[in-house]
Structures are given as structure tokens and as C-alpha cells.
Amino acid sequence: MANIIDERQSALRNLMEENGIDIYVVPTSDDHASEYVGDHFKTRKYITGFTGSAGTAVITKTESGLWTDGRYFVQAGKQLADNQTILQKMGEEGVPTVDEYLTDQVKALASVGKKPVIGFDGSCMTATDGYKYQEMVAKLGGHLVTDLDLIGQLWEDRPALPNSKPWILTSEFSGKDTLDKLADVREKMTEKKAKYHLVADLCNVAWFLNLRGNDITNVPVFMSYLLISQKDVTLFMGEEGKASDILTSEVMDYLSERNISVKPYDSIYDVLSEIDGDILLDEDFANYKICNSVSKTVKIINEAEPEELMRATKNDTEIANTIQAHINDGVAMTKFIFYIKKKMGQISEDVMEAVAKEEVATGKHIGFPEDEPLTEISAAECIDGLRSEISDYLDLSFGTISAYGPNAAMAHYSATPENYSVVDPRGFLLVDSGGHYKTGTTDITRTIAVGPVTDEEREMYTRTLQSHLRLEYAKFLEGTCGVQLDMLAREPFWEVGKDFKHGTGHGVGHILNVHEGPNGFRWRINGMNSIQELIPGMITSDEPGYYEADRYGIRIENEILCQQAEKNEYGQFMNFKPLTMVPIDLDPVDFDMLSNQEIAWINDYHRQVREAIAPHLTGAALEWLEEVTTEVTID
Amino acid sequence: MANIIDERQSALRNLMEENGIDIYVVPTSDDHASEYVGDHFKTRKYITGFTGSAGTAVITKTESGLWTDGRYFVQAGKQLADNQTILQKMGEEGVPTVDEYLTDQVKALASVGKKPVIGFDGSCMTATDGYKYQEMVAKLGGHLVTDLDLIGQLWEDRPALPNSKPWILTSEFSGKDTLDKLADVREKMTEKKAKYHLVADLCNVAWFLNLRGNDITNVPVFMSYLLISQKDVTLFMGEEGKASDILTSEVMDYLSERNISVKPYDSIYDVLSEIDGDILLDEDFANYKICNSVSKTVKIINEAEPEELMRATKNDTEIANTIQAHINDGVAMTKFIFYIKKKMGQISEDVMEAVAKEEVATGKHIGFPEDEPLTEISAAECIDGLRSEISDYLDLSFGTISAYGPNAAMAHYSATPENYSVVDPRGFLLVDSGGHYKTGTTDITRTIAVGPVTDEEREMYTRTLQSHLRLEYAKFLEGTCGVQLDMLAREPFWEVGKDFKHGTGHGVGHILNVHEGPNGFRWRINGMNSIQELIPGMITSDEPGYYEADRYGIRIENEILCQQAEKNEYGQFMNFKPLTMVPIDLDPVDFDMLSNQEIAWINDYHRQVREAIAPHLTGAALEWLEEVTTEVTID
């Protein structure tokens, strides 16, 4: 009863009452619509108790609800169990969307003669959503209250705003100077007839400036805005008079060499209120308060920030470095899988002999200790440790997912010291992990057979592999889009009436958010925004999977680089180069299901892995690699 | 020099001069943007000499050009060779589009101080294009002249306007009464907030009224408009006071029973000038003059005519009848292929014996005469004749394409008595043909090996078959679009750096234009208009092909019906039912290239063909059918 969350919501309702607010909306967002947010911005978690990365809370005078997606139904169910917040399972039949719910609520208020008032913190709501709510209440004579951060008023021990010190990604790592990027951006501004351009997406700011920070866990960005005109560039960052607290003299010099001036972060609103020409910005990243600061006489050109597509199309330096990052990452992952297979008794006698010989010769035990069971946690610690030893390692690119058996059926499962599984010698261990290095960012999933698998598991693992390979080895004409190629990955599942309920792939940021757009592989088309052709230089994940609730989960993920293939009378063909260099477990494959072409693809991929990784391994690990990447022949 | 076309263009330039017109544009169109037009409307042919179905002529004071697409480069090249019109090959590198050319021309005029004037017949230009040209000249201070049909002024022996008498497609053939369709349309009008709705697409008028006519060769429609309000429905058709010339008393009664009034065709402009509420129309079908007739105070809601999607989604009666139409059509096609194979000595000894026995027993020769060579023309006459004998036959759905060897590489080749090939006993004869029946419309292509084929021909025939089957047997989730499924059909070509330069399929009209939208299989995405999900009841052709210029052409076409498959936790799955029931020639197949699944698909399709067609055949033809549809087994 005296639940802390219910108490907080009760206090919030008092504040709502004081301020004449009927409904208060708390999205998961910082001022920049970041996918992941710093602790300071976890207001939705504060008011609901739900800790997942995605969700929206809506509090009315009598109800409170949390909307989240399928990844989090189980977790949110547990976390909301003790308080009165209703879990709204997005996408389930009969569950209203946030917008539908709000529409019903405001109509109900209007029907009893009230002019509905929706409140939210205008700096943590995208302009797109803010305008939508504005229209919703305006129709009924109501209005919005957006200048109050009510959660902030309640939250006593709120974490401070993040304020990491950015560092410079020098030209041998960035490949293109900010001034060259500026020329490209200004060309786009001219094309769009924009006198000004606001960069609100933190990944775009970091990419443009060739700076990286540490304001968000696993996403090396820093809280800032960039305002670009045809004449000057201003970085909005830090507190008034305290720029030197977060900008080192090296970074200050770097910026001033490029004629980039620095103003306090909070002054963006005043500056925007005084601009005198049309401004290009993306209302899906710029917040409601930002867009309302712009004078009504100025036209907002609401389009994707041009940096997004530029950023997604990696330059030659980024590509060459990323290839190297994947080799280093691949060596760590290869050792890791070898250790798992060894621990679970899944290596051949030949390799076992090599292990024994090496252990005697070096006097060191290889891999996991023998006297402790393998657990999801110890597996994650092992791969995280191997990555951290890589010379230019910066951080994990996301929290390692190490999920055994039924746990792998939960797409965003996270083992904790309080709640984890021991790995038994049967079925699959799924490990989805990656690192940020100065050379680039990785994201890889392997599903490892830790013992015998069932016939069904074997069939579905093989279909997942077919799906993965058909996309990785696709050849296609210039102009083909991710929503189209996704068919190739769906076919092995759809043909038997199965599916996986996530995209097949996402763009991969370069030492930025590991998830980025506009490239991706999905099949649902939601307007032209979901349609992006593949362009050489784009790096996208290829990660089909299959999940049987409470039983098992499978996913196989490589990152693949779009590149040009031959050009002929039919046009410019394109294909993919796999960047991830880690053997795929063939133990659970049903080779009878594979075509000769699919087997040729496996052999081609494993040849590339062997050539890339073998030079960096010795002893038993090398012997194991050579064995598991040996050419498969079918009679 | 004294070429008739050049003389006509010279006379046109005099008229342009008299009327102050700098550039005159002549598209291929009637007042309804029909794909095919009646002879009266063939103004572009009159002024250029080019007889193809698609193209645009632009005449300036010093130049004349004809824009047409890849289907017609060869034909147009020959037909323009003797006059001064320049062939502009659309889509070739370095060739300007019509719009680019016009832009250059008007800018050149403006650069010498002239206010450019573009002229065209406003009733034969879509509003979309007309507005584009209007903007083009207005920017430079120029204007349009659209109220003059200059070609009409020149054309002395111009064919009369078409005036066929419509007939009623009774309910056992239409499946849904006009009044029920009207309720659906009015619901859409309410949704779109339209007080009025103009139906300009002739196929939509015919579908809505359950009437068919004969104003365009192979397209059973009639020149008319329909104006629908929430209160009444008016059909605009025929000349003032002469409705009875084209509307039989039966049709007049039929219309008046449904409260549909009739006004003269030409009065549509006056009526539109007086409407007092917003009107839903499609500016890609409504002509420029139509849209300019609407008062400026009335808002034009420019969207696809709602009838288009309703028409494309066939009702149960239409589907059941179409299945029957395909069986009748399939019997004719099966006999035809048998006759071709027999004539070219491509039948087994067993079947030859059955032929001999039947010929002795009946005293009748089977198939093509022995003493004349098989030609493209005699082949076409044979299949056209077989179709015309079908009980409810109405017309061909398009001119039969019968193309041997290199001729088949031209997508729209048409053999003529002056120019045709004899069929030699090697390579392929491609026959693309179809009929309109009271039960429905067919469109089928078979490529028949008339003798040995080369290894390359065998490989590409097999790839075409793979492409065809992968689409026909696809299973997919509800919401999947044609631009996505097209990937499955492209893959067998793209993987070897080949392609075919046409869509894989088009919607098929029901006793209307054999080509219709919005469904289709194409891969190029041109805005959201090119994106249409597959809906149960849609009938689409599945016709991949492969063409080697001057050597050979291959195409395999079935019509396939979208239908629901199982619904489960992943959603509603869909698949296709093949409607076309005609054996596919397996003689030129390389079975080593096929997967077990592809062979299973061939066997499944041929089982369906055998079960549908065998009951309608006897004697040698039946024996042949059974032999060529025998289950294929691979060891």
C-alpha cells in the first residue's frame, strides 16, 4: 500500500492539481530524444519503477499507465507488480496506443465540460509529439503546460546532469575534418534553402565535431547543441562561464582553430528566439521547447538532419579502421567461444590433446576454471574481460547479453548477480555483445551449442543461418532498400509460418550509438521515412533470430558493409562485405536442409574468418579455429 | 525531304506561330489518361509517325523530339528514320527527360528576353502534368495555351470519336451491384471529407456501373465521366440529345432503376464549374481542362480514385468466374502448345503414336498443316482462333505477341504480315496472349522450346522459371508489398549480375484493361504511390523474363491470386493461388540448378494443371498433357 512508487505518483498528482494539469506525460527521453539516456533523465523510471530502456508513462488524476514494447513485457510486469501503474503492452490486440489513450482521456474530460490540460516537460518531449498533443487539446478548447519539470520538483536525490570531458577523435581515426563536413552540410543547407541549421541529435554533434564524450552509458556522446549558419558555427555546451570545466584547453584550441565558438548549453533557447532566417531541423530530435523558441516569423524546415545520412555512410578511413576493430574483436570472440566449447566438453579429441599439451608447456590453465560451473555471468565477464584487453578499447558498445536456454527467448534479457542461470550441457548459450574501440564499434551475436540440441532447435538454428547468409551474400542493384532485402532474410521463416519479431538489422554507429539510422533491414513500411536505399559505406547488422518463449532463443549476427560490385548494362550491382570475423557454430546445423550454394557461402565466410583471425592465435585456440572453419563438403 | 511527317510538323509550326506558342506538347492520351487510346486520339502518332502505344512528342520552332521507353527503341528508330523527329530514348544515360528538355527550352527562351509559351490540348493532358508545365513557364513570366487542339485542326481524315454501345455485366458476372459499390464509395468520400467525387478513369466508371463497352481496342470501356455526390450520381456520356444513340433502352432502364441520371459527355466542364463543395479526384486521371473548370473556391482533394483499390480487390463472384475463365483459356493454350510441339517434332514417340491413332480414327489432321512452315503469324492465328471458340469469349485482352528467336528479345514485338519470322527447329518461341471472357480476363506467357536450345538459353530459362516459382509460391505476412516480394523474383538474376528491365507483374483488370493498379511486382520505389500491400482478392501477373538483344527472349507468366494462409501468433500469413492452368515447358530446364523445393513446386503446379485441364481434353492432346505434367523425380 505505502508503496514508494504510488507515493511518488500521489505527490505528482498534487503538483498536477496545483498547476491545473489533468494528464502528465513522461516519455523516456533527454533533451535530444536519445535512445539511451543519462541517469539524470530517468524520470520515467523514477515515477513508475520500470528500469527498461524504452517506455512512456501517463499519469491522470485517477490512473497511471506504462507503455512499453514486447522486449520488456516480462520485466515491466515484475517491476510494476507492487504498484498501481497499469502495464500497457504495446502492439497487443486491444491495447490502446499512448495517443489513443490520451485522445480518450481528453475527450472524456471534454464530455463533462472541462477544457483538457496535458502537461509534460517541454525539453524532454520531441517537437513532433508535443505538436500532436497540442492539436489534441486545442481541438477541445484545452491547452498544454510544458514549462514545468514536475518529476524534477519531486526527485530529491536526482543525479546531476552528465558533464564528461569530450576528447578529440584525430584525423587518422575520423578520416574527415570537421571543416570538410561543414562544407557538405552547408551545401545541403543551400539545397534546402535554410539560413540556419540546428543539430540536436547528440550522435550528429559528436560525428560532426570529431569529438567523443561519455555522458550516456555505452554511447560516447556529450550533452550539446550545434547551430550552423552559412557564416558561423556555435557549440552550445556547459554552464555559463564554466566551459573550461568540461572543455580541455586542447579541445578549446581545436574548436577555435575551426572557428567554432562556444556558448552555454542553456542559451540555445535565447539564441534560437533571435534568429532571422529559415532553420533546418528535425522535429523528431529537436524538443518541443526548442521549436517553440523559434520566432513565428521563421520557417522551420522539418527534415532529417543531413548529418544522419553522411554519418551513416562511412568514409574510407572509418571503414579501414572498422575492419581492424573487427579483427581484434574477432580474436577475442573466437577465444571466448573456444573457452565455452572447451568448458562444455564440445571440442574434438585432437583439440583436447592440443589443450593438454599447451597447458603443460605454459603451466597455465586455458579458459574457464574447472571447479566452477559456467554461468551466464561468468560467460559475460569472460568476453568483457577479453575485450577490455584490446589495445584501443574504450567501452562496451552495449551491456553484454549472455542468455542460456529459455532466457535467450527474451530479446533484452539481462543476467544479474541476483538472477542468472547456470549453463547446463544441452541447448544453446546466446551471447550478443560488442565494443567501442578507437578504430570503430562492433556488435556481434553467436548462439553456441553447449551440448546436444533437439531436432526442433537444430531446424530453427539452420533456418536462422540460412536467413543470415541469404542477406549477407545478397547481390542487388543500386537503389534497393533495406525494406526490400529483408524479404530474403524472412523467407526461411515465413515459408514455414514462423517469424522473428524484430528488425533483421540496424545501422551501426562509428564510436557512437551502436544503433543508428537511416539504414536498416526491416520489413514493415511506415511511410517514406522507413525507406532508405543501401549506399556503399553503410554498415548494418544482419541478425535474424528465432525465439520460443520459455524454451530457447537463437540469433546469429554479423555486421556487413555495403559495397559496389560489378557495373554492367543492367546498372551498378552492390553486395556486402562481412566485417565480423568470428566462426559460426556448425555443430547444431542440419546440413541436409542447406543448398550447395548455402554451403559454399559458409565455406567462403569461414575462409575469410580463418585468414583474418588465425595469424593472431597460437596453440590450441588456433588448432580449434582451423578445425571449426575447415571447408564443409557434402557428398 | 518532302516527308509527310515533316510537312505536318511544318504546318503545326505555322499554327503555333499564329497562336503565339513556342513549344507544343503532344502526349499519348485521351481525355482520361488511358493507357491505350482510341484511334481518334492518336495525335502523337499523326504528328511523328511513331505507332507505339507510349510516347510524348515535343515540337519547338526548330526541333521536334519523340520520347519513348526501351520497349520501343527499335520500332521508333525505324519509324522516325525518314523524318526529322529526334528519338529521345527514355532512361538512357545522357538523354534528358521531357521535363528536363522543356525546362532547358523555356530557360533558353527566357535568356533572350522572351516570355515562354507552352501549348497543349488541355483535355488530353493530365492535370498533374499540366500544372507542372504551368509552374515551369509562370516562373519565367510565360504562360500556357491549352484551349487549342492544333493537331485536330491539321488532321483532315481524323477518325470519329468512339461511340460503342455499353452492355450490362449482370450480377452473376459482376458479383456486386452498383448501389452496393456506391455505398462503399460514399463511405470513402465521407472519410476524405469530399462532397463530390469525379471518376475520370474509364476502367473505374465501367467497374462502378457494371457496364462494358468497346471504345478502345482490347479494353472494354466507353468514353464517359461519373460525378458522384452524397445525393446523386450522374453519368456524362454521348452527345447532347443523342444519348439513345449509344445507350440502349435496357441500359437506360438499368441506370434509372439505380437513380443514375445521364448528361452529355461535354457538359462535364460546365457542371464542374458550378459545384459548391470539395471534390475528390485523381489529377493523374482527370485532365488539365477538368481541373481548371472547378471553381477556385472549391478544394480539389487530389488522391487515387477510391474505386481503383476496390476494383483491384476482386469479389468472390469475380474470383470464381476468373478461375473458370482460366480453365477454358488453359484448355485452348494447352492444345496450342501441343500443336506447336507436334509441328516442331518435339513430342515423344508415345504421343506421336496416339496422334497417328487419333488422326486415323477421326480422319482429321491435328494442329498445324504439314505442308506449311510454322510462322509467328500462323502461331498467333492458331491461339487466337482457339480462344475465339470459347463459349463466353468477348475479345483478346491485348494483341497476341508471337515472337521467335531474336524477335522475343523485343518486349513489345509485333509480327505483321509484312514482317514476321518463320519458326526454325531450334531455340524458343515466346507467346504472350490473353482473352476477355464474360467470366474474366486472362494474360499468359509461355516460352516454348521448338528444338534444341544452347546451354546459355537453358540456364537463363531455368533462372526465369526459378524466379517465377519463388514468387508464385511465396508465403508472407499481411502488410507485405509488391515492391518487397519482387526481391524473390529478382534474386535468381541479380545473383549472376543479370536483370530484366520490366516489372515482374501487374494487376489484371476484370474484363477491363488487362494492366491495372495499384497492385504489382516492381522493385523501384518511387514514393508511397508505388507501395501497395497485397490484399486477398488481388490478381497480379507473375512474369519474369530474360532478354538477350538480337539472340533470344524468355518469359514465363501466370496470373496469381492473393489469398489468406494460416493465422497464428506471428500474424496473418498470405500466399498465392495460381490461376493460369497451362503446362510449363520443362524440355529446356537444367534440373541440376533446381533445389528439391523448386522441383516440388513444379510438381505441385503441374498436378493442379493436370487436374484442371485433363477433364476437358481427349485423345492425343490428353496423352501429351499427362506426359508433360508427370511428376519430376530427381535421384
mmCIF file of C-alpha atoms in Angstrom, chain A residues 369-468:
data_model
loop_
_atom_site.group_PDB
_atom_site.id
_atom_site.type_symbol
_atom_site.label_atom_id
_atom_site.label_comp_id
_atom_site.label_asym_id
_atom_site.label_seq_id
_atom_site.Cartn_x
_atom_site.Cartn_y
_atom_site.Cartn_z
ATOM 1 C CA PRO A 369 38.171 -22.589 -14.214
ATOM 2 C CA GLU A 370 37.365 -26.267 -13.921
ATOM 3 C CA ASP A 371 35.956 -26.200 -10.453
ATOM 4 C CA GLU A 372 33.205 -23.661 -11.009
ATOM 5 C CA PRO A 373 30.118 -24.120 -13.152
ATOM 6 C CA LEU A 374 29.790 -21.910 -16.205
ATOM 7 C CA THR A 375 27.086 -19.296 -15.675
ATOM 8 C CA GLU A 376 25.627 -16.537 -17.799
ATOM 9 C CA ILE A 377 27.503 -14.084 -15.590
ATOM 10 C CA SER A 378 30.898 -15.796 -15.800
ATOM 11 C CA ALA A 379 30.483 -16.077 -19.584
ATOM 12 C CA ALA A 380 29.746 -12.337 -19.846
ATOM 13 C CA GLU A 381 32.660 -11.475 -17.574
ATOM 14 C CA CYS A 382 34.957 -13.570 -19.736
ATOM 15 C CA ILE A 383 34.118 -11.865 -23.034
ATOM 16 C CA ASP A 384 34.010 -8.406 -21.427
ATOM 17 C CA GLY A 385 37.465 -9.092 -19.979
ATOM 18 C CA LEU A 386 38.891 -10.292 -23.282
ATOM 19 C CA ARG A 387 37.606 -7.142 -24.985
ATOM 20 C CA SER A 388 38.991 -4.839 -22.311
ATOM 21 C CA GLU A 389 42.471 -6.204 -23.059
ATOM 22 C CA ILE A 390 42.348 -4.992 -26.666
ATOM 23 C CA SER A 391 44.819 -2.128 -27.100
ATOM 24 C CA ASP A 392 42.478 0.660 -28.258
ATOM 25 C CA TYR A 393 39.455 -0.486 -26.243
ATOM 26 C CA LEU A 394 37.199 2.308 -24.983
ATOM 27 C CA ASP A 395 33.990 0.759 -23.658
ATOM 28 C CA LEU A 396 31.382 -1.878 -24.340
ATOM 29 C CA SER A 397 29.045 -0.735 -27.080
ATOM 30 C CA PHE A 398 26.103 -2.030 -25.000
ATOM 31 C CA GLY A 399 25.613 -4.259 -21.987
ATOM 32 C CA THR A 400 26.581 -7.827 -22.893
ATOM 33 C CA ILE A 401 23.607 -10.145 -23.299
ATOM 34 C CA SER A 402 24.552 -13.624 -22.089
ATOM 35 C CA ALA A 403 21.467 -15.796 -22.062
ATOM 36 C CA TYR A 404 21.184 -19.535 -21.623
ATOM 37 C CA GLY A 405 18.273 -21.706 -22.712
ATOM 38 C CA PRO A 406 14.846 -20.169 -22.101
ATOM 39 C CA ASN A 407 16.423 -16.848 -21.070
ATOM 40 C CA ALA A 408 17.562 -16.326 -24.672
ATOM 41 C CA ALA A 409 13.936 -16.184 -25.766
ATOM 42 C CA MET A 410 13.731 -12.752 -24.078
ATOM 43 C CA ALA A 411 15.225 -10.347 -26.601
ATOM 44 C CA HIS A 412 16.637 -7.967 -23.976
ATOM 45 C CA TYR A 413 17.367 -10.405 -21.191
ATOM 46 C CA SER A 414 19.973 -9.245 -18.742
ATOM 47 C CA ALA A 415 21.504 -11.630 -16.229
ATOM 48 C CA THR A 416 22.130 -10.050 -12.817
ATOM 49 C CA PRO A 417 24.034 -11.304 -9.781
ATOM 50 C CA GLU A 418 20.625 -11.871 -8.175
ATOM 51 C CA ASN A 419 19.099 -13.606 -11.131
ATOM 52 C CA TYR A 420 21.091 -15.703 -13.548
ATOM 53 C CA SER A 421 21.269 -19.229 -14.949
ATOM 54 C CA VAL A 422 23.935 -21.874 -14.771
ATOM 55 C CA VAL A 423 24.815 -23.185 -18.239
ATOM 56 C CA ASP A 424 23.907 -26.880 -18.487
ATOM 57 C CA PRO A 425 25.440 -29.163 -21.117
ATOM 58 C CA ARG A 426 22.495 -29.038 -23.533
ATOM 59 C CA GLY A 427 20.889 -26.495 -25.829
ATOM 60 C CA PHE A 428 22.141 -23.013 -26.613
ATOM 61 C CA LEU A 429 24.002 -20.153 -24.962
ATOM 62 C CA LEU A 430 23.282 -16.885 -26.821
ATOM 63 C CA VAL A 431 25.835 -14.082 -26.448
ATOM 64 C CA ASP A 432 25.157 -10.665 -28.011
ATOM 65 C CA SER A 433 27.957 -8.195 -27.275
ATOM 66 C CA GLY A 434 30.249 -5.575 -28.721
ATOM 67 C CA GLY A 435 32.865 -2.962 -28.030
ATOM 68 C CA HIS A 436 33.832 0.594 -28.827
ATOM 69 C CA TYR A 437 37.449 0.951 -29.912
ATOM 70 C CA LYS A 438 39.265 3.989 -31.229
ATOM 71 C CA THR A 439 39.100 2.156 -34.562
ATOM 72 C CA GLY A 440 35.362 1.590 -34.506
ATOM 73 C CA THR A 441 32.385 -0.162 -32.971
ATOM 74 C CA THR A 442 31.361 -3.822 -33.035
ATOM 75 C CA ASP A 443 28.150 -5.725 -32.367
ATOM 76 C CA ILE A 444 28.071 -9.484 -32.746
ATOM 77 C CA THR A 445 25.832 -12.341 -31.705
ATOM 78 C CA ARG A 446 26.715 -16.000 -31.663
ATOM 79 C CA THR A 447 24.497 -18.802 -30.477
ATOM 80 C CA ILE A 448 26.657 -21.604 -29.155
ATOM 81 C CA ALA A 449 25.562 -25.215 -28.769
ATOM 82 C CA VAL A 450 26.789 -26.142 -25.277
ATOM 83 C CA GLY A 451 25.653 -29.752 -25.634
ATOM 84 C CA PRO A 452 23.072 -31.753 -27.612
ATOM 85 C CA VAL A 453 20.220 -29.812 -29.191
ATOM 86 C CA THR A 454 16.731 -31.051 -30.064
ATOM 87 C CA ASP A 455 15.644 -31.660 -33.663
ATOM 88 C CA GLU A 456 13.492 -28.552 -33.484
ATOM 89 C CA GLU A 457 16.366 -26.453 -32.168
ATOM 90 C CA ARG A 458 18.554 -27.814 -34.977
ATOM 91 C CA GLU A 459 15.964 -26.966 -37.630
ATOM 92 C CA MET A 460 15.424 -23.439 -36.338
ATOM 93 C CA TYR A 461 19.154 -22.794 -35.897
ATOM 94 C CA THR A 462 19.652 -23.890 -39.506
ATOM 95 C CA ARG A 463 16.844 -21.616 -40.724
ATOM 96 C CA THR A 464 18.394 -18.721 -38.795
ATOM 97 C CA LEU A 465 21.712 -19.450 -40.500
ATOM 98 C CA GLN A 466 20.022 -19.590 -43.929
ATOM 99 C CA SER A 467 18.317 -16.289 -43.220
ATOM 100 C CA HIS A 468 21.607 -14.729 -42.115
#
